[in-house]
PDB file of C-alpha atoms in Angstrom:
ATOM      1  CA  UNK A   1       0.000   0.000   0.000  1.00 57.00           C
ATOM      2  CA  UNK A   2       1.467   3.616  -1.202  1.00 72.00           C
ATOM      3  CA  UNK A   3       1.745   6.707   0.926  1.00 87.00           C
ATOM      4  CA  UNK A   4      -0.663   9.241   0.545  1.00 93.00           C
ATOM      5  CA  UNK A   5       2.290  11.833  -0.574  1.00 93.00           C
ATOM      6  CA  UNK A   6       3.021   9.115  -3.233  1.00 94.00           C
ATOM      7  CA  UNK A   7      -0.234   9.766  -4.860  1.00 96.00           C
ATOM      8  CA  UNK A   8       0.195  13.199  -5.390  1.00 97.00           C
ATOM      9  CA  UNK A   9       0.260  14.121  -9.205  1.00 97.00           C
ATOM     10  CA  UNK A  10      -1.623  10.645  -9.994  1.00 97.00           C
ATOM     11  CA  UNK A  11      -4.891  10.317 -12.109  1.00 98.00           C
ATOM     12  CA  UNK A  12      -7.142   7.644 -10.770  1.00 97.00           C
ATOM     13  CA  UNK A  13     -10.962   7.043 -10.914  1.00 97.00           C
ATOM     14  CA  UNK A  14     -13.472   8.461  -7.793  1.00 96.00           C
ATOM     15  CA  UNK A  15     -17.052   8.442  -7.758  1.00 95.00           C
ATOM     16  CA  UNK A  16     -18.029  11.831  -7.749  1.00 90.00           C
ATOM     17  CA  UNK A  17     -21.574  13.559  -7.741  1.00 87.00           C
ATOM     18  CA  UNK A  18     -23.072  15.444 -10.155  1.00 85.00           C
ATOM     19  CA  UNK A  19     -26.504  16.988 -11.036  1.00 88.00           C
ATOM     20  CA  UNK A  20     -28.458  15.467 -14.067  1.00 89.00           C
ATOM     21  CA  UNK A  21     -30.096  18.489 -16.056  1.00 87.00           C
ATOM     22  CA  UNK A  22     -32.323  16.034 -17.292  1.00 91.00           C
ATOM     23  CA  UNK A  23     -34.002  14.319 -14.387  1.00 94.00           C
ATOM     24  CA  UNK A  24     -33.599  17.184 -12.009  1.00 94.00           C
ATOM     25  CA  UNK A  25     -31.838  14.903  -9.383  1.00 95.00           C
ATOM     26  CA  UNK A  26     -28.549  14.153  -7.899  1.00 95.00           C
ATOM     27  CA  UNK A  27     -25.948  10.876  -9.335  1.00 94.00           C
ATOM     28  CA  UNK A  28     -22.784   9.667  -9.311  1.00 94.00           C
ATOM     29  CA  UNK A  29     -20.396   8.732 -11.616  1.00 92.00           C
ATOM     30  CA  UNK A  30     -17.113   7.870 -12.085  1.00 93.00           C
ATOM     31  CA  UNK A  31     -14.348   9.742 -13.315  1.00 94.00           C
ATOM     32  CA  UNK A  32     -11.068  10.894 -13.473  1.00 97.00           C
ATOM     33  CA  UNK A  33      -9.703  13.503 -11.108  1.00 98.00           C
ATOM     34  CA  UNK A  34      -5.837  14.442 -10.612  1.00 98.00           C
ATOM     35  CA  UNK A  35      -4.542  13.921  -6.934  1.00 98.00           C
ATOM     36  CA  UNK A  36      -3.087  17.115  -5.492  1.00 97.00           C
ATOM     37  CA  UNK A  37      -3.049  16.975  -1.655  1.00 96.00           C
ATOM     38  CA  UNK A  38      -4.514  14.852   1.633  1.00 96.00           C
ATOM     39  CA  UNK A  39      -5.191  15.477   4.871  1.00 94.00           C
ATOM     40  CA  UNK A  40      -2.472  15.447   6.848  1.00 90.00           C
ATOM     41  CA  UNK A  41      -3.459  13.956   9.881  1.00 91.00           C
ATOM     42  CA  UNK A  42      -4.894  11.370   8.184  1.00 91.00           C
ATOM     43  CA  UNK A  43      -4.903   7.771  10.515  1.00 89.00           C
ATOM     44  CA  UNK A  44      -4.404   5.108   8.008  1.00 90.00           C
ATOM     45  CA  UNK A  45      -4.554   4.423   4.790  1.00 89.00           C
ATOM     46  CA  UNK A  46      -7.723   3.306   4.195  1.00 90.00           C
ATOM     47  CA  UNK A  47      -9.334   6.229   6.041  1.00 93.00           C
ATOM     48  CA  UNK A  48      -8.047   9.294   4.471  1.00 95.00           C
ATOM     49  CA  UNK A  49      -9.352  12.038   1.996  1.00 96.00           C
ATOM     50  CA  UNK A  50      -7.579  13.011  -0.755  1.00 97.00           C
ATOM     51  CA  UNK A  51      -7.722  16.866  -2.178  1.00 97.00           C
ATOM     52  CA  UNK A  52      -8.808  16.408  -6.045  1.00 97.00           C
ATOM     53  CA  UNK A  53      -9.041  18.213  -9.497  1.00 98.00           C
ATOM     54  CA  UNK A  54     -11.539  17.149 -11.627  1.00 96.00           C
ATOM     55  CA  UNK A  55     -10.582  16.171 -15.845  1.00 97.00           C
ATOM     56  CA  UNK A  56     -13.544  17.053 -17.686  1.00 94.00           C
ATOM     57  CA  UNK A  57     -14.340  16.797 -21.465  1.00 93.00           C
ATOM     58  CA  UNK A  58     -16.481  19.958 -21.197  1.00 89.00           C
ATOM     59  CA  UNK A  59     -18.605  18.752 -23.738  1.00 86.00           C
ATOM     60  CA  UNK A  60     -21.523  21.069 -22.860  1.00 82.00           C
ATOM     61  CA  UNK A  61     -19.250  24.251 -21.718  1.00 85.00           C
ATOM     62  CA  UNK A  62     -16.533  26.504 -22.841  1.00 91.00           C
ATOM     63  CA  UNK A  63     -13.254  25.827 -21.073  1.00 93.00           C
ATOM     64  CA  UNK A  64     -12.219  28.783 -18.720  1.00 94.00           C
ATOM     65  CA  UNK A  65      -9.619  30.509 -20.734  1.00 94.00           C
ATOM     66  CA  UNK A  66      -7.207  31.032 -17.441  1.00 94.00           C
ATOM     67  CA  UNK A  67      -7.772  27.736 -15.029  1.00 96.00           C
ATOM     68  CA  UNK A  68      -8.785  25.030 -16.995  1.00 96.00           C
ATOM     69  CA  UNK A  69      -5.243  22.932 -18.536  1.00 97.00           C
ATOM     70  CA  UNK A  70      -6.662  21.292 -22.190  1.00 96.00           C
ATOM     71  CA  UNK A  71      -4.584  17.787 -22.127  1.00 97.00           C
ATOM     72  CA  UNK A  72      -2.679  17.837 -24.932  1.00 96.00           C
ATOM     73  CA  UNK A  73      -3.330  14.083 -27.621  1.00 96.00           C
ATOM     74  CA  UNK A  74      -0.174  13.021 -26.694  1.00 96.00           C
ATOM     75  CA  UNK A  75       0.027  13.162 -23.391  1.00 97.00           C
ATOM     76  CA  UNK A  76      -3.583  11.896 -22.785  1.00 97.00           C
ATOM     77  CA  UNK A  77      -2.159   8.742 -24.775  1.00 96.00           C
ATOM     78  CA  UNK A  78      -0.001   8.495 -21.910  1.00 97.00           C
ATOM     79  CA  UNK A  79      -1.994   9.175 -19.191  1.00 97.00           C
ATOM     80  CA  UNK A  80      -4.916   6.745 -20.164  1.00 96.00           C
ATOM     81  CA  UNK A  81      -7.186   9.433 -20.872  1.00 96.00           C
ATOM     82  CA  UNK A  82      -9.280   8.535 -24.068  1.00 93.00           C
ATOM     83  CA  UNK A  83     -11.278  11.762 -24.963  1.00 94.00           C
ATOM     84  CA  UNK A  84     -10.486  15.706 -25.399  1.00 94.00           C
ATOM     85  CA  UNK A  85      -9.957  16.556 -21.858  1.00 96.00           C
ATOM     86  CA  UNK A  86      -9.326  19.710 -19.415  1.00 97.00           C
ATOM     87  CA  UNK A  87      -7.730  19.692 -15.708  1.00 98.00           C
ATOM     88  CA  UNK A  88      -9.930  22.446 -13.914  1.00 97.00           C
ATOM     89  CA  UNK A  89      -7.601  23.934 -11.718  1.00 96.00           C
ATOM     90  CA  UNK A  90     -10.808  26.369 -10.291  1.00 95.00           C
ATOM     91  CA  UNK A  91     -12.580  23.562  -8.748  1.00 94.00           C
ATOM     92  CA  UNK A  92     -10.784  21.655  -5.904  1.00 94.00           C
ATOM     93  CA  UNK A  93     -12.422  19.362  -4.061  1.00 94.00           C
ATOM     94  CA  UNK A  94     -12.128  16.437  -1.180  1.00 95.00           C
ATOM     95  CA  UNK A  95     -12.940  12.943  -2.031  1.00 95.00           C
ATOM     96  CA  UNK A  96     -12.664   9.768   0.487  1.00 95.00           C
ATOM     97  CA  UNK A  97      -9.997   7.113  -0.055  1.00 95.00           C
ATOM     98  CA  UNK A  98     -13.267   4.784  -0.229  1.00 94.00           C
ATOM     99  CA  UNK A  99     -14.752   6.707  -3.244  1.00 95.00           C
ATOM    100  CA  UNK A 100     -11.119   6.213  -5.212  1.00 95.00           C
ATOM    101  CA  UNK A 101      -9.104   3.906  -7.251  1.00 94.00           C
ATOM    102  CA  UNK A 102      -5.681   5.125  -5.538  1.00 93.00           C
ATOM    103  CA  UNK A 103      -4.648   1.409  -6.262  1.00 91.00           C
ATOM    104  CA  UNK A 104      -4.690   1.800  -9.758  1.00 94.00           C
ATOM    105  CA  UNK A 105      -4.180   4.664 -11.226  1.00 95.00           C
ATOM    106  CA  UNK A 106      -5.059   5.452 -14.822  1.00 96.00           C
ATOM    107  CA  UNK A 107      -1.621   7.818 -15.060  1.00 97.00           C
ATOM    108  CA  UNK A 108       0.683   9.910 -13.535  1.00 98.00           C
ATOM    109  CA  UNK A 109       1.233  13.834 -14.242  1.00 98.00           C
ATOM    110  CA  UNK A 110       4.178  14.254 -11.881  1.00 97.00           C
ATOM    111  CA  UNK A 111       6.006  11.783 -14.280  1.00 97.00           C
ATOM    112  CA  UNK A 112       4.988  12.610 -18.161  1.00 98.00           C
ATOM    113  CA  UNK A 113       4.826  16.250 -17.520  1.00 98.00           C
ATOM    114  CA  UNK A 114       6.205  17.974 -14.379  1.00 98.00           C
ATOM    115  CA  UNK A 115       6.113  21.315 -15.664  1.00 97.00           C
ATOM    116  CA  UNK A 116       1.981  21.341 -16.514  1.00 98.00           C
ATOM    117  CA  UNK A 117       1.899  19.692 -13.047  1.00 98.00           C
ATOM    118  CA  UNK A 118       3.686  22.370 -11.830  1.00 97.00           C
ATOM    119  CA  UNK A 119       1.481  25.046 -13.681  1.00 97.00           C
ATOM    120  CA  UNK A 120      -1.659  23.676 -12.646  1.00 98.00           C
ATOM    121  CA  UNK A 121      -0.837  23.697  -8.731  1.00 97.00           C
ATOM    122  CA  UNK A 122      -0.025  27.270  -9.136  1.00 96.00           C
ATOM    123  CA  UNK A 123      -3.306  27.991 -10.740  1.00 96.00           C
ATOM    124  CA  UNK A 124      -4.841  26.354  -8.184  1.00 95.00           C
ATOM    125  CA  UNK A 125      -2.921  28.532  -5.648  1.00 94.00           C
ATOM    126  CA  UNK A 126      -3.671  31.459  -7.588  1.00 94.00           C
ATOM    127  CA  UNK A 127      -7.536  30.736  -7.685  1.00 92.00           C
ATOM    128  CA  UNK A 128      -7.683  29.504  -3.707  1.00 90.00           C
ATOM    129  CA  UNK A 129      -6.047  33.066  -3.247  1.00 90.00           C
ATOM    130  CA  UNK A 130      -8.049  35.534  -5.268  1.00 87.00           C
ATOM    131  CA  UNK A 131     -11.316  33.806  -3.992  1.00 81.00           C
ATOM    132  CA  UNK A 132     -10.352  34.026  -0.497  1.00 80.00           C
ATOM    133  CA  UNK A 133      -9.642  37.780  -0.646  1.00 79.00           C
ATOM    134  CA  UNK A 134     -12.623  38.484  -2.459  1.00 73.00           C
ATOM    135  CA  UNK A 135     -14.948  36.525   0.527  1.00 68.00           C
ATOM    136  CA  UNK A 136     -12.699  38.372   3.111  1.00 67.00           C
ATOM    137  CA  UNK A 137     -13.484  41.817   1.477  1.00 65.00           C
ATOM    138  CA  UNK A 138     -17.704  40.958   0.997  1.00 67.00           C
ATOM    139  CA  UNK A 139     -17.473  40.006   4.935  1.00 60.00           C
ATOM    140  CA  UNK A 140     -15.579  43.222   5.757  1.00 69.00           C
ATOM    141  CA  UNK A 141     -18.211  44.896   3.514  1.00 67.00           C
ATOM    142  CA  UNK A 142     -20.967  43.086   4.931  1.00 63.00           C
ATOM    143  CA  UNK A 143     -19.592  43.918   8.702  1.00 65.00           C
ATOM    144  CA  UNK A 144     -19.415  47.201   8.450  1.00 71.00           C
ATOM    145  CA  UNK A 145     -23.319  47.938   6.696  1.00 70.00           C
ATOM    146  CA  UNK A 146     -24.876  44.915   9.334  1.00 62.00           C
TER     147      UNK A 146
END
């Protein structure tokens, strides 16, 4: 069994939720999302969640022009991925070891491209940062007329 910090930068499978237009309700699917952090005080292996970035095909949407990383053919030949796919660096989120295929991943980032890797983290960074100043600065707002 792999460390969680081994995982970073891998692409695996997790069952992730997802509203359906078309019957107005909540489902689940799977799909693949790139591994970029854990919790840290995680107590085993099997009982951990995992900070993800969801690839998308974007099939229905326009790509965001500054966070979301189009995967280039070649290196989604490499990294298992079989459609016209995006890494949205604007939309982090948590999933549970349980809801994962750690165990076998589909690819690895960190190792056929470093550098986008890289990138995408400090997109990420970037995004976390600029959305976090503008909440601060709507609650300072929102103080001071309350």
């Amino acid at each position: 069994m792999s460390s969680p910090e081994n995982n970073i930068g891998k692409i695996c499978k997790s069952m992730e939720k997802y509203f359906d237009v078309r019957t107005g309700k909540m489902k689940v699917k799977s799909r693949p999302v790139l591994i970029v952090g854990y919790e840290p005080d995680y107590t085993s292996h099997t009982d951990i969640d995992y900070e993800v970035l969801p690839i998308s095909t974007l099939k229905n949407r326009r790509p965001s022009k500054d966070y979301d990383y189009l995967i280039d053919e070649e290196l989604r030949q490499k990294l298992n991925l079989n459609e016209i796919c995006y890494v949205r660096s604007h939309k982090t989120s948590w999933s549970h070891v349980k809801n994962m295929d750690v165990y076998k991943p589909i690819g690895n980032l960190i190792e056929n491209d470093f550098m986008l890797f890289n990138e995408i983290l400090n997109k990420n960074k970037e995004w976390v940062s600029l959305r976090t100043q503008e909440s601060l600065f709507e609650f300072e707002s929102l103080k001071e007329s309350g």
